Coordinates of C-alpha atoms in Angstrom, one line a residue:
M33 CA 0.0 -0.3 -0.1
V34 CA 1.1 3.5 -1.0
P35 CA 1.0 6.1 1.8
P36 CA -1.1 8.7 1.1
M37 CA 1.3 11.3 1.7
L38 CA 3.5 10.0 -1.0
R39 CA 0.6 9.7 -3.4
N40 CA -0.3 13.3 -2.8
I41 CA 3.4 14.1 -3.8
A42 CA 3.3 12.1 -6.6
L43 CA 0.2 13.6 -8.0
I44 CA 1.9 16.9 -8.1
M45 CA 4.8 15.4 -10.1
V46 CA 2.7 13.3 -12.5
I47 CA 0.3 16.3 -13.2
M48 CA 3.3 18.7 -13.5
A49 CA 5.2 16.2 -15.6
L50 CA 2.4 16.3 -17.9
G51 CA 2.5 20.1 -18.5
L52 CA -0.6 20.7 -16.5
I53 CA -1.8 23.9 -14.6
L54 CA -3.4 23.4 -11.1
I55 CA -6.1 25.7 -10.2
L56 CA -5.0 26.0 -6.6
G57 CA -3.7 29.0 -4.3
L58 CA -3.8 27.9 -0.8
S59 CA -2.1 28.7 2.6
I60 CA -1.2 25.4 4.4
V61 CA 0.0 25.7 8.0
H62 CA 2.2 23.1 9.4
Q63 CA 4.4 23.0 12.5
S64 CA 7.7 24.0 10.7
S65 CA 10.4 26.8 10.4
H66 CA 10.6 26.4 6.5
E67 CA 7.9 28.6 4.9
I68 CA 8.1 28.6 1.1
N69 CA 6.3 30.4 -1.6
M70 CA 5.9 27.9 -4.4
A71 CA 4.5 27.8 -8.0
V72 CA 3.9 25.0 -10.5
E73 CA 2.9 25.0 -14.3
F74 CA 0.5 22.5 -14.4
N75 CA -3.5 21.8 -15.0
N76 CA -5.9 20.1 -12.6
H77 CA -8.7 20.6 -10.2
A78 CA -7.3 19.1 -6.9
S79 CA -6.8 19.2 -3.3
A80 CA -3.8 21.0 -1.6
V81 CA -0.6 18.8 -1.8
F82 CA 1.2 18.3 1.4
F83 CA 4.8 18.1 2.0
E84 CA 4.5 17.0 5.8
S85 CA 7.1 14.0 4.9
E86 CA 9.7 16.6 5.0
N87 CA 8.4 18.9 7.3
L88 CA 7.9 21.6 5.0
N89 CA 5.5 24.3 5.3
I90 CA 3.9 25.4 2.0
K91 CA 3.0 28.7 2.9
T92 CA 1.5 29.7 -0.7
L93 CA 1.1 27.6 -3.8
E94 CA 0.7 29.6 -7.0
T95 CA -0.4 28.3 -10.1
F96 CA 0.1 29.2 -13.8
T97 CA -1.2 28.6 -17.1
T98 CA 2.0 28.5 -18.7
G99 CA 5.6 28.5 -17.9
L100 CA 5.9 32.0 -19.4
E101 CA 3.5 33.3 -16.8
L102 CA 5.3 31.6 -13.9
S103 CA 8.6 32.9 -15.1
A104 CA 7.0 36.3 -14.5
A105 CA 6.1 35.8 -11.1
L106 CA 9.6 34.5 -10.4
D107 CA 10.8 37.7 -12.0
R108 CA 8.6 39.8 -9.6
G109 CA 10.0 37.7 -6.6
D110 CA 6.2 36.3 -5.7
I111 CA 7.8 32.8 -5.5
Q112 CA 10.8 31.1 -4.4
V113 CA 10.4 27.6 -5.8
A114 CA 9.1 26.7 -9.2
W115 CA 8.3 23.6 -11.1
A116 CA 8.3 24.4 -14.6
C117 CA 9.6 23.5 -18.4
L118 CA 13.1 24.5 -19.0
G119 CA 12.5 27.2 -21.6
P120 CA 10.6 29.5 -19.3
L121 CA 13.2 29.1 -16.6
I122 CA 15.9 30.1 -19.1
M123 CA 14.2 33.2 -20.1
A124 CA 13.6 34.2 -16.5
Y125 CA 17.2 33.9 -15.7
S126 CA 18.0 35.7 -19.1
K127 CA 16.1 38.7 -17.7
G128 CA 18.3 38.9 -14.4
V129 CA 16.0 36.7 -12.2
P130 CA 18.6 35.0 -9.6
I131 CA 17.6 31.5 -10.0
K132 CA 19.3 28.0 -10.0
I133 CA 18.1 24.9 -11.8
V134 CA 18.4 22.2 -8.9
A135 CA 16.6 19.0 -10.4
M136 CA 14.9 17.3 -13.2
A137 CA 11.5 15.9 -13.3
H138 CA 11.1 14.5 -16.7
T139 CA 12.3 14.6 -20.3
H140 CA 9.9 14.9 -23.4
G141 CA 5.9 15.2 -23.4
Y142 CA 5.6 17.7 -26.5
V143 CA 3.4 16.8 -29.5
L144 CA 2.8 18.3 -32.8
V145 CA -0.8 17.8 -33.2
V146 CA -2.3 18.4 -36.7
K147 CA -5.8 17.9 -38.7
P148 CA -6.4 14.3 -39.8
E149 CA -6.1 15.4 -43.8
I150 CA -2.4 16.6 -43.2
E151 CA -0.5 13.2 -44.2
S152 CA 3.1 14.3 -43.9
I153 CA 5.4 16.9 -42.4
Y154 CA 5.8 18.7 -45.8
D155 CA 1.7 19.2 -46.0
L156 CA 2.7 22.2 -43.0
E157 CA 3.8 24.5 -46.0
G158 CA 1.3 26.9 -45.8
K159 CA -0.4 26.1 -42.6
T160 CA -1.1 27.9 -39.1
I161 CA 0.2 26.0 -36.4
A162 CA -0.4 27.4 -32.7
C163 CA 2.2 26.8 -29.5
P164 CA 2.3 28.8 -26.1
G165 CA 4.7 31.3 -26.7
K166 CA 8.3 31.8 -27.9
G167 CA 10.7 30.0 -26.0
S168 CA 8.4 27.3 -24.8
P169 CA 9.6 23.7 -25.7
N170 CA 6.5 23.6 -27.9
Y171 CA 7.8 26.7 -29.9
L172 CA 11.5 24.9 -30.3
L173 CA 9.4 21.9 -31.6
I174 CA 7.9 23.8 -34.3
R175 CA 11.2 25.7 -35.0
L176 CA 13.1 22.3 -35.1
V177 CA 10.8 20.6 -37.5
I178 CA 10.6 23.7 -39.7
E179 CA 14.5 23.8 -40.0
K180 CA 14.9 19.9 -40.2
Y181 CA 12.2 19.7 -43.3
N182 CA 13.3 23.2 -44.8
L183 CA 9.8 24.4 -44.7
K184 CA 9.3 27.9 -46.2
N185 CA 5.9 29.0 -45.4
V186 CA 4.5 28.0 -41.9
K187 CA 2.6 30.6 -39.6
I188 CA 3.3 30.4 -35.8
V189 CA 0.5 31.9 -33.6
Y190 CA 0.7 32.0 -29.8
M191 CA -2.0 30.6 -28.1
K192 CA -2.3 29.0 -24.3
P193 CA -2.9 25.3 -24.8
P194 CA -6.8 25.2 -23.9
L195 CA -7.4 27.8 -26.5
A196 CA -5.0 26.1 -29.0
M197 CA -7.0 22.7 -28.4
A198 CA -10.2 24.4 -28.9
S199 CA -9.1 26.4 -31.8
L200 CA -7.8 23.4 -33.7
I201 CA -11.1 21.2 -32.9
S202 CA -13.0 24.2 -34.4
G203 CA -11.0 24.5 -37.6
K204 CA -9.4 27.9 -36.7
I205 CA -5.7 26.4 -36.9
D206 CA -4.2 23.6 -38.8
G207 CA -2.1 22.2 -36.0
A208 CA -0.6 22.8 -32.5
A209 CA 2.5 22.1 -30.8
L210 CA 1.1 20.8 -27.3
P211 CA 2.3 19.3 -24.1
E212 CA 0.8 16.6 -22.7
H213 CA -1.9 15.8 -21.5
Y214 CA -3.5 18.3 -24.1
A215 CA -1.7 16.4 -26.9
S216 CA -3.6 13.2 -26.1
L217 CA -7.1 14.7 -25.5
V218 CA -7.0 16.1 -28.9
I219 CA -5.5 12.9 -30.3
S220 CA -8.5 11.2 -28.8
N221 CA -10.7 13.4 -30.6
G222 CA -9.5 12.3 -34.0
F223 CA -6.3 14.6 -34.6
K224 CA -3.0 13.2 -35.7
P225 CA 0.1 13.3 -33.8
L226 CA 2.6 14.3 -36.7
I227 CA 5.6 14.4 -34.7
R228 CA 6.8 13.9 -31.1
S229 CA 9.7 15.6 -29.3
Q230 CA 11.3 12.2 -29.2
D231 CA 11.4 12.2 -33.1
V232 CA 13.6 15.2 -33.2
W233 CA 15.7 15.1 -30.0
K234 CA 16.3 11.9 -28.3
K235 CA 16.7 13.5 -24.7
W236 CA 14.4 16.6 -25.1
P237 CA 14.7 18.3 -21.4
G238 CA 11.2 18.4 -19.7
S239 CA 10.4 20.2 -16.7
F240 CA 12.8 21.0 -13.7
L241 CA 12.6 22.2 -10.2
A242 CA 14.5 25.7 -9.6
V243 CA 15.0 27.8 -6.7
R244 CA 15.8 31.6 -6.2
E245 CA 19.7 31.8 -5.4
E246 CA 19.1 33.6 -2.0
L247 CA 16.9 30.6 -0.8
L248 CA 19.6 28.0 -2.0
R249 CA 22.3 30.0 -0.3
K250 CA 20.6 30.5 3.0
N251 CA 18.7 27.4 3.3
P252 CA 20.4 24.7 1.3
E253 CA 18.7 21.9 3.7
L254 CA 15.3 23.3 2.7
V255 CA 16.4 23.0 -1.1
K256 CA 17.7 19.3 -0.4
K257 CA 14.3 18.2 1.1
L258 CA 12.5 19.7 -1.7
I259 CA 14.8 17.8 -4.0
K260 CA 14.2 14.6 -2.1
V261 CA 10.4 15.0 -2.7
T262 CA 11.0 15.4 -6.2
V263 CA 12.9 12.2 -6.4
K264 CA 10.6 10.2 -4.1
A265 CA 7.8 11.1 -6.4
T266 CA 9.6 10.2 -9.5
M267 CA 10.4 6.8 -8.1
F268 CA 6.8 6.4 -7.1
I269 CA 5.6 7.3 -10.9
N270 CA 8.0 4.8 -12.5
E271 CA 7.1 1.9 -10.0
N272 CA 3.5 2.7 -10.1
M273 CA 2.6 3.9 -13.4
E274 CA -0.9 2.5 -13.5
E275 CA -1.9 3.6 -10.0
A276 CA -0.3 7.1 -11.1
A277 CA -2.5 7.0 -14.0
K278 CA -5.5 6.3 -12.3
I279 CA -5.1 9.0 -9.8
V280 CA -4.5 11.7 -12.7
A281 CA -7.4 10.4 -14.7
S282 CA -9.4 10.8 -11.4
K283 CA -8.5 14.3 -10.7
L284 CA -8.5 15.5 -14.2
K285 CA -11.6 13.8 -14.8
I286 CA -10.5 12.3 -18.0
P287 CA -10.6 8.5 -19.3
Y288 CA -8.0 6.3 -17.7
E289 CA -6.6 5.3 -21.0
I290 CA -6.0 8.9 -22.2
A291 CA -4.2 9.5 -19.1
F292 CA -2.0 6.4 -19.2
N293 CA -1.2 7.1 -23.1
S294 CA -0.3 10.5 -22.1
M295 CA 2.0 9.5 -19.5
K296 CA 4.0 7.1 -21.6
N297 CA 5.0 9.8 -23.8
L298 CA 7.2 11.1 -21.0
E299 CA 10.2 9.8 -19.3
Y300 CA 10.5 10.3 -15.7
A301 CA 13.8 11.1 -14.2
N302 CA 15.9 13.3 -12.0
T303 CA 19.3 13.3 -13.4
V304 CA 20.5 16.5 -15.3
D305 CA 22.6 16.2 -18.3
P306 CA 24.2 19.6 -18.8
L307 CA 25.0 19.2 -22.3
E308 CA 21.5 18.7 -23.3
V309 CA 20.6 21.6 -21.2
Q310 CA 23.3 23.8 -22.9
K311 CA 21.8 22.5 -26.2
Y312 CA 18.4 23.8 -25.3
I313 CA 19.8 27.2 -24.2
D314 CA 21.8 27.5 -27.7
L315 CA 18.7 26.7 -29.5
M316 CA 16.8 29.3 -27.6
Y317 CA 19.3 31.8 -28.4
K318 CA 19.3 30.6 -32.4
Y319 CA 15.8 31.1 -32.7
G320 CA 15.5 34.7 -31.0
C321 CA 14.2 33.9 -27.7
L322 CA 17.4 35.1 -26.0
N323 CA 19.2 38.3 -26.5
R324 CA 22.5 36.7 -25.1
R325 CA 24.5 33.7 -25.0
I326 CA 24.1 31.7 -21.6
S327 CA 26.5 29.2 -20.2
V328 CA 24.9 26.0 -18.5
N329 CA 27.3 26.6 -15.6
E330 CA 25.4 30.0 -14.8
I331 CA 22.2 28.5 -14.1
L332 CA 22.9 24.7 -12.9
D333 CA 23.7 23.7 -9.6
L334 CA 23.4 19.9 -9.0
T335 CA 25.2 19.7 -6.0
L336 CA 22.3 18.8 -3.6
L337 CA 20.7 16.5 -6.4
N338 CA 23.8 14.5 -6.4
E339 CA 23.7 14.2 -2.8
V340 CA 20.1 13.0 -2.8
L341 CA 20.6 10.4 -5.5
S342 CA 23.3 9.0 -3.6
E343 CA 21.4 8.6 -0.6
T344 CA 18.7 7.1 -2.6
T345 CA 21.0 4.6 -4.1
E346 CA 22.4 3.8 -0.6
T347 CA 18.9 3.3 1.0
S348 CA 17.5 1.7 -2.0
G349 CA 15.1 -1.2 -0.8
K350 CA 15.5 0.0 2.9
G351 CA 12.6 2.6 2.7
W352 CA 13.3 6.4 3.4

């Protein structure tokens, strides 16, 4: 039997990794000296998620429709901790937000979905494709496809995932680069997954845990606990995929098959490959999302993650 506490932590990881938005803004008060203002980029109508196993006091939990909105909150200083896709975090850093990426949650989860009559990538010529915004992983997916297949006349428009999904279904656009679970929902309505992130990049970086530098400097133990929570949840998902899919299906009120199929399109892992992150940053600069080059060494701090992963290996099979 999986403890309810770990199930709740896993839920935040599953849904966050699906690229969703939680409609939640609660103050959670527990006995702890660690007060954190957090934000997540995901989508769900769920109850509060507790971090009691690590004695963490989540003072506020903000939620955002897109990672780009979340990065703006980081910029304002509203939040100290964020789970979000890599692109928005890089954009926040490029604008002077003092953050460090300390762990990964997953790779992949981005799909270019099109009308059924579009039979090949070359049929995208002259078509209108939506994505959440410049700098998002979905934007990079479109740009990489355009470059790889030498497409000349593809119009990119910016829409939040729910609007893009509705516009595709209504015929206002020809395709949309969407994060999961939106992609699987549209596919279940008869639309075609033309290309997935796996098709153009074997290790496409997905979502990450980032913290403000001040928090990392002043309270590294708190950050380590957040990383430990993230690693625990990742282990739960990988070891209990079917149960995790049932949780997601119930909370999102979608069929189990859609939740399960959506989750299968992601790879849940916490280890960060700096070379892949640097590749992502370089692509953002190449496609005009950044106004300066950024070294991965500026934004990554994997010291605590390596400690947690080492401790996890040592305690494997013994419990936490």
